[in-house]
Coordinates of C-alpha atoms and ligand atoms in Angstrom, one line a residue:
M1 CA 23.5 -43.0 -39.3
K2 CA 23.5 -39.3 -38.3
A3 CA 23.5 -38.6 -34.6
L4 CA 23.9 -35.6 -32.3
T5 CA 26.9 -36.5 -30.3
I6 CA 29.6 -35.0 -28.1
D7 CA 33.4 -35.9 -28.6
G8 CA 34.3 -34.1 -25.3
Y9 CA 32.4 -32.2 -22.6
G10 CA 30.9 -28.9 -23.2
L11 CA 28.5 -27.4 -25.7
E12 CA 31.3 -26.7 -28.1
H13 CA 31.7 -30.4 -28.5
V14 CA 28.2 -31.1 -29.6
A15 CA 27.7 -31.8 -33.4
V16 CA 25.9 -34.1 -35.8
R17 CA 28.4 -36.8 -36.7
E18 CA 28.2 -40.1 -38.7
V19 CA 28.2 -43.0 -36.3
P20 CA 27.7 -46.9 -37.0
D21 CA 24.1 -48.0 -37.0
P22 CA 23.0 -49.9 -33.8
Q23 CA 21.9 -53.4 -34.2
P24 CA 19.3 -55.0 -31.9
A25 CA 20.9 -57.4 -29.4
P26 CA 18.8 -60.5 -28.3
G27 CA 15.7 -59.1 -26.4
E28 CA 16.2 -55.6 -28.0
V29 CA 14.4 -53.6 -30.8
T30 CA 16.1 -51.0 -32.9
V31 CA 13.8 -47.9 -33.4
R32 CA 14.0 -45.5 -36.3
V33 CA 13.6 -42.3 -34.3
R34 CA 11.3 -39.6 -35.7
A35 CA 11.3 -37.2 -32.9
A36 CA 13.2 -36.9 -29.7
A37 CA 12.6 -34.6 -26.6
L38 CA 15.1 -32.8 -24.5
N39 CA 15.6 -32.8 -20.7
R40 CA 18.1 -31.1 -18.3
L41 CA 19.7 -34.5 -18.1
D42 CA 21.1 -34.0 -21.5
L43 CA 22.8 -30.8 -20.3
W44 CA 24.2 -32.5 -17.4
T45 CA 25.6 -35.4 -19.5
L46 CA 27.2 -33.1 -22.0
S47 CA 28.7 -30.9 -19.2
G48 CA 30.6 -34.0 -17.8
A49 CA 29.3 -33.3 -14.4
L50 CA 27.8 -36.9 -14.0
K51 CA 31.4 -38.4 -14.0
I52 CA 30.2 -41.3 -16.2
P53 CA 32.9 -42.8 -18.5
H54 CA 31.8 -42.2 -22.1
E55 CA 33.1 -43.7 -25.3
F56 CA 33.3 -40.8 -27.8
P57 CA 31.6 -39.9 -29.9
H58 CA 28.7 -40.3 -27.5
V59 CA 25.1 -40.0 -28.7
L60 CA 22.9 -37.8 -26.5
G61 CA 19.2 -38.0 -25.7
A62 CA 16.9 -39.8 -23.3
D63 CA 13.4 -39.5 -24.9
G64 CA 12.4 -40.5 -28.3
A65 CA 9.5 -41.9 -30.5
G66 CA 9.6 -43.6 -33.8
V67 CA 9.0 -46.8 -35.8
V68 CA 10.4 -50.2 -35.0
E69 CA 13.0 -51.0 -37.6
S70 CA 14.1 -54.4 -36.6
V71 CA 13.7 -56.8 -33.6
G72 CA 16.5 -58.9 -32.0
D73 CA 16.4 -62.7 -31.2
G74 CA 13.8 -63.7 -28.6
V75 CA 11.6 -60.7 -29.0
T76 CA 7.8 -61.6 -29.4
G77 CA 4.8 -59.4 -29.6
I78 CA 6.3 -56.4 -31.3
K79 CA 6.8 -56.2 -35.1
P80 CA 8.8 -53.8 -37.5
G81 CA 6.5 -50.9 -38.4
A82 CA 5.1 -50.5 -34.9
E83 CA 4.9 -46.8 -33.8
V84 CA 6.3 -46.6 -30.3
M85 CA 7.5 -44.2 -27.7
I86 CA 10.6 -45.0 -25.5
N87 CA 10.9 -45.4 -21.7
P88 CA 14.6 -44.1 -21.4
A89 CA 15.2 -45.8 -18.0
A90 CA 17.0 -49.2 -18.5
S91 CA 16.6 -51.7 -15.7
C92 CA 18.2 -55.1 -15.4
G93 CA 15.1 -57.2 -15.2
R94 CA 16.8 -59.5 -12.5
C95 CA 17.5 -57.7 -9.2
E96 CA 14.9 -58.0 -6.4
F97 CA 13.3 -54.7 -7.3
C98 CA 12.9 -55.4 -11.0
R99 CA 11.4 -58.8 -10.0
A100 CA 8.9 -56.9 -7.7
G101 CA 8.0 -54.7 -10.7
E102 CA 9.9 -51.7 -9.3
Q103 CA 12.0 -51.0 -12.3
S104 CA 12.9 -47.5 -11.3
M105 CA 14.4 -48.9 -8.1
C106 CA 16.8 -51.2 -10.1
T107 CA 20.1 -51.5 -8.4
T108 CA 21.9 -50.8 -11.8
L109 CA 19.3 -48.4 -13.3
R110 CA 20.8 -46.6 -16.4
M111 CA 19.4 -43.9 -18.7
L112 CA 19.5 -43.7 -22.5
G113 CA 21.8 -40.9 -23.6
E114 CA 23.5 -40.8 -20.1
H115 CA 25.1 -44.2 -19.6
M116 CA 24.3 -45.6 -23.1
P117 CA 23.9 -44.3 -26.7
G118 CA 20.9 -42.1 -26.8
T119 CA 17.8 -41.0 -29.0
F120 CA 19.3 -38.0 -30.7
A121 CA 20.0 -40.2 -33.6
E122 CA 18.3 -41.9 -36.7
L123 CA 18.3 -45.1 -34.8
V124 CA 18.4 -46.3 -31.3
S125 CA 18.4 -49.8 -29.9
V126 CA 16.6 -50.6 -26.5
K127 CA 15.1 -53.5 -24.6
A128 CA 11.8 -54.5 -26.1
S129 CA 10.2 -53.9 -22.8
N130 CA 11.3 -50.3 -22.9
V131 CA 8.9 -49.4 -26.0
F132 CA 5.2 -48.7 -25.6
P133 CA 2.5 -47.8 -28.2
F134 CA 1.5 -44.2 -27.7
P135 CA -2.0 -42.6 -27.8
E136 CA -3.7 -42.3 -31.2
G137 CA -3.4 -39.0 -33.0
F138 CA -0.2 -38.0 -31.2
T139 CA 2.6 -36.6 -33.4
F140 CA 6.0 -38.2 -32.9
S141 CA 7.3 -35.1 -31.1
Q142 CA 4.3 -35.3 -28.7
A143 CA 4.9 -39.1 -28.2
A144 CA 8.6 -38.3 -27.5
A145 CA 7.6 -35.8 -25.0
L146 CA 5.8 -38.4 -23.0
G147 CA 9.2 -39.9 -21.9
T148 CA 11.1 -38.7 -18.9
T149 CA 8.9 -36.0 -17.6
F150 CA 5.5 -37.6 -18.0
I151 CA 6.7 -40.9 -16.6
T152 CA 8.4 -39.1 -13.6
A153 CA 5.3 -36.9 -13.1
Y154 CA 2.9 -39.9 -13.1
R155 CA 4.9 -41.7 -10.4
M156 CA 5.3 -38.5 -8.3
L157 CA 1.7 -37.7 -8.3
F158 CA -0.1 -41.0 -8.1
T159 CA 2.4 -43.9 -7.2
R160 CA 4.5 -42.1 -4.6
G161 CA 2.2 -39.2 -3.9
R162 CA -0.9 -41.3 -3.7
M163 CA -3.0 -38.4 -5.0
S164 CA -6.7 -39.0 -4.6
P165 CA -9.4 -37.2 -6.8
G166 CA -10.3 -33.8 -5.4
E167 CA -7.0 -33.2 -3.5
W168 CA -5.2 -29.8 -3.5
V169 CA -1.9 -30.0 -5.1
L170 CA 1.0 -27.5 -5.2
V171 CA 3.4 -27.8 -8.3
T172 CA 6.6 -25.9 -7.7
G173 CA 8.4 -24.4 -10.7
I174 CA 6.0 -24.3 -13.6
G175 CA 7.5 -23.7 -17.0
G176 CA 10.2 -26.6 -17.3
G177 CA 9.0 -29.9 -18.9
L178 CA 8.6 -31.6 -15.5
G179 CA 6.5 -28.8 -13.9
V180 CA 4.2 -28.5 -17.0
S181 CA 3.8 -32.3 -17.1
L182 CA 3.0 -32.4 -13.3
F183 CA 0.4 -29.6 -13.8
Q184 CA -1.2 -31.2 -16.9
M185 CA -1.7 -34.5 -15.2
A186 CA -2.7 -33.2 -11.8
R187 CA -5.4 -30.9 -13.3
P188 CA -8.1 -33.3 -14.4
L189 CA -8.2 -35.0 -11.1
A190 CA -7.3 -32.4 -8.5
G191 CA -9.7 -30.2 -6.6
K192 CA -7.2 -27.3 -6.9
V193 CA -4.0 -26.9 -8.4
F194 CA -1.5 -24.0 -7.3
V195 CA 1.8 -23.4 -9.2
T196 CA 4.9 -21.4 -8.4
S197 CA 7.4 -19.7 -10.7
S198 CA 9.6 -16.5 -10.7
S199 CA 8.1 -15.5 -14.0
E200 CA 4.8 -13.6 -14.3
V201 CA 4.6 -14.7 -18.0
K202 CA 4.7 -18.3 -16.8
L203 CA 2.2 -17.9 -14.1
E204 CA -0.2 -16.3 -16.6
R205 CA 0.2 -19.2 -18.9
A206 CA -0.6 -21.6 -16.0
R207 CA -3.6 -19.7 -15.2
A208 CA -4.8 -19.8 -18.8
M209 CA -4.4 -23.6 -18.5
G210 CA -6.6 -23.7 -15.4
A211 CA -4.4 -23.2 -12.4
D212 CA -6.5 -22.1 -9.4
G213 CA -3.9 -20.0 -8.0
T214 CA -0.2 -18.9 -8.6
V215 CA 2.7 -17.7 -6.5
N216 CA 5.7 -15.8 -7.5
Y217 CA 8.3 -17.1 -5.2
R218 CA 10.6 -14.2 -5.8
E219 CA 7.9 -11.8 -4.4
E220 CA 6.0 -13.9 -1.9
D221 CA 6.6 -16.5 0.7
V222 CA 5.2 -19.7 -0.8
G223 CA 4.1 -21.2 2.6
K224 CA 2.3 -18.1 3.5
A225 CA 0.6 -17.5 0.1
I226 CA -0.6 -21.0 -0.2
R227 CA -2.0 -21.0 3.4
N228 CA -3.8 -17.8 2.6
A229 CA -5.2 -19.2 -0.6
T230 CA -6.5 -22.3 1.2
G231 CA -8.2 -20.7 4.3
K232 CA -5.2 -21.6 6.3
R233 CA -5.5 -25.3 5.6
G234 CA -2.7 -25.9 3.2
V235 CA -2.5 -28.4 0.3
D236 CA -2.6 -32.2 0.5
L237 CA 0.3 -32.7 -1.8
V238 CA 3.4 -30.8 -3.1
V239 CA 5.3 -32.1 -6.0
D240 CA 8.7 -30.6 -6.3
S241 CA 11.9 -31.0 -8.3
A242 CA 13.7 -27.8 -7.0
A243 CA 14.7 -28.6 -3.4
G244 CA 17.2 -26.2 -2.1
G245 CA 15.8 -23.2 -0.3
S246 CA 12.3 -23.8 -1.7
L247 CA 11.7 -27.0 0.3
E248 CA 11.1 -25.5 3.7
P249 CA 8.4 -23.0 2.3
S250 CA 6.8 -26.0 0.4
L251 CA 6.6 -27.9 3.7
R252 CA 4.8 -24.9 5.2
A253 CA 2.4 -25.1 2.4
L254 CA 1.2 -28.6 3.4
R255 CA -1.8 -29.4 5.5
K256 CA -1.4 -31.5 8.6
G257 CA -0.5 -35.1 7.3
G258 CA 0.4 -33.8 3.9
R259 CA 2.8 -35.3 1.5
L260 CA 5.8 -33.7 -0.4
V261 CA 7.2 -35.6 -3.2
N262 CA 10.5 -34.7 -4.6
A263 CA 12.3 -35.8 -7.7
G264 CA 15.2 -33.4 -8.3
A265 CA 17.3 -30.6 -6.9
T266 CA 17.6 -27.9 -9.5
A267 CA 17.8 -25.2 -6.7
G268 CA 20.4 -27.1 -4.7
P269 CA 20.9 -30.7 -3.1
K270 CA 21.4 -29.5 0.5
V271 CA 18.2 -28.7 2.4
E272 CA 17.7 -27.4 5.9
V273 CA 14.3 -28.6 7.6
D274 CA 13.0 -28.0 10.9
I275 CA 12.2 -31.6 11.8
R276 CA 9.7 -30.5 14.5
R277 CA 7.5 -29.2 11.6
V278 CA 7.6 -32.7 10.1
F279 CA 6.8 -34.8 13.2
W280 CA 4.3 -32.4 14.8
N281 CA 2.3 -31.9 11.5
Q282 CA 2.9 -35.7 10.7
L283 CA 4.3 -34.7 7.2
E284 CA 5.8 -37.1 4.7
I285 CA 8.7 -36.3 2.6
I286 CA 8.9 -38.9 -0.3
G287 CA 11.5 -39.4 -3.0
S288 CA 10.7 -40.5 -6.5
T289 CA 12.7 -41.3 -9.7
M290 CA 11.5 -42.1 -13.2
G291 CA 8.8 -44.8 -13.2
S292 CA 8.2 -48.5 -13.2
D293 CA 6.8 -50.3 -16.3
A294 CA 3.4 -50.2 -14.8
D295 CA 3.8 -46.5 -14.1
V296 CA 4.5 -46.0 -17.9
S297 CA 1.4 -48.1 -18.9
D298 CA -0.9 -46.2 -16.4
M299 CA 0.6 -42.8 -17.6
L300 CA -0.2 -43.6 -21.2
R301 CA -3.6 -44.7 -20.3
L302 CA -4.4 -41.6 -18.3
V303 CA -3.0 -39.3 -21.2
A304 CA -5.0 -41.3 -23.8
G305 CA -8.2 -40.9 -21.7
S306 CA -7.9 -37.4 -20.4
G307 CA -7.1 -35.5 -23.6
V308 CA -3.9 -34.2 -22.1
E309 CA -1.3 -33.3 -24.7
P310 CA 2.3 -32.5 -24.1
V311 CA 3.1 -28.9 -24.5
I312 CA 5.9 -28.5 -27.2
D313 CA 7.8 -25.3 -26.5
R314 CA 9.6 -25.6 -29.8
A315 CA 10.7 -28.2 -32.3
Y316 CA 14.1 -28.0 -34.1
P317 CA 15.7 -30.2 -36.9
L318 CA 18.5 -32.5 -35.8
G319 CA 21.1 -30.2 -37.3
D320 CA 20.0 -27.5 -35.0
G321 CA 20.6 -29.6 -31.9
V322 CA 22.9 -27.0 -30.2
K323 CA 20.1 -24.3 -30.4
A324 CA 17.7 -26.8 -29.0
L325 CA 20.0 -27.6 -26.1
E326 CA 20.4 -23.9 -25.6
R327 CA 16.7 -23.3 -25.5
L328 CA 16.4 -25.4 -22.2
D329 CA 18.2 -22.6 -20.4
E330 CA 16.3 -19.7 -21.9
P331 CA 14.0 -17.9 -19.2
D332 CA 10.8 -18.1 -21.3
L333 CA 10.9 -21.9 -21.9
F334 CA 7.4 -23.4 -21.3
G335 CA 7.0 -27.1 -21.9
K336 CA 9.2 -29.6 -23.9
V337 CA 11.8 -28.9 -26.7
A338 CA 11.8 -31.4 -29.4
L339 CA 14.1 -32.6 -32.1
E340 CA 12.7 -33.8 -35.3
I341 CA 14.4 -36.3 -37.5
P342 CA 13.1 -36.8 -41.1
Ligands
ZN401 ZN1 17.1 -54.4 -11.6

């Protein structure tokens, strides 16, 4: 089969190569991938920064959607021909967290395309429990785009963030796949949704999609701007994947007893927090990663029922994989980048 692979670290090592077709092991299904979606994770993997030992050529790609081609021994309830989206987080199914239904806390959690051959390929094999039917009417690109970012966003907002209808939510960093997914899923239930960005174009786009207020963090202090926009109260929930220097202003944007859920550190992993602000205001700082099987099902039900459709920034053919990866770093990116595999 053809696959977008690396034979070393760096963008110059990315190419479409011929690799052996994967077969489904017992308990697995092999999916004929019709579309894949890109994540920053793919850039980290190909940079070698994750220090994971790879067998080259290594197939990139976490998110994908397609048609079940074949099923391995012991797989029931799913047949060749089924149209599915893939949850890229592979859990062991045996550790105490998996047994408790907390698959994203699995002690050996691995990701497609990062620790194992990924979705930027004509075929990929995954555990049968990692494929899900997707909402009717969705294209394969849209279904692929429901992977990493929508699963992560659902868990951040609802499972870890305990968002209630009517609450006021701040989404930091609108524009990338996760920020847009968070905004889209918070919007139908939130009382107010605020977003931040350093780009006026992205803030304008967010207002057009229904943001109640926007803050350009290069020009304004986020904490002060949000307090001004909420009658000094602050928001109930901040959902953030930037951390770094943005975390402290985000905490100042919270109401008393508010929650901040973080699922990334694109602005830097080290954070300085005045702990007095946390205990005096009884704030919660909550970590989140990917989602459980229940989070995936619940996300798909919410998407199917709410009319939310993933925003596809651009779609490229598999052969233009390098251009697609480069697109992730372009400043006007808004939503998900997809790869289409005919
Ligand atoms: Zn486990």
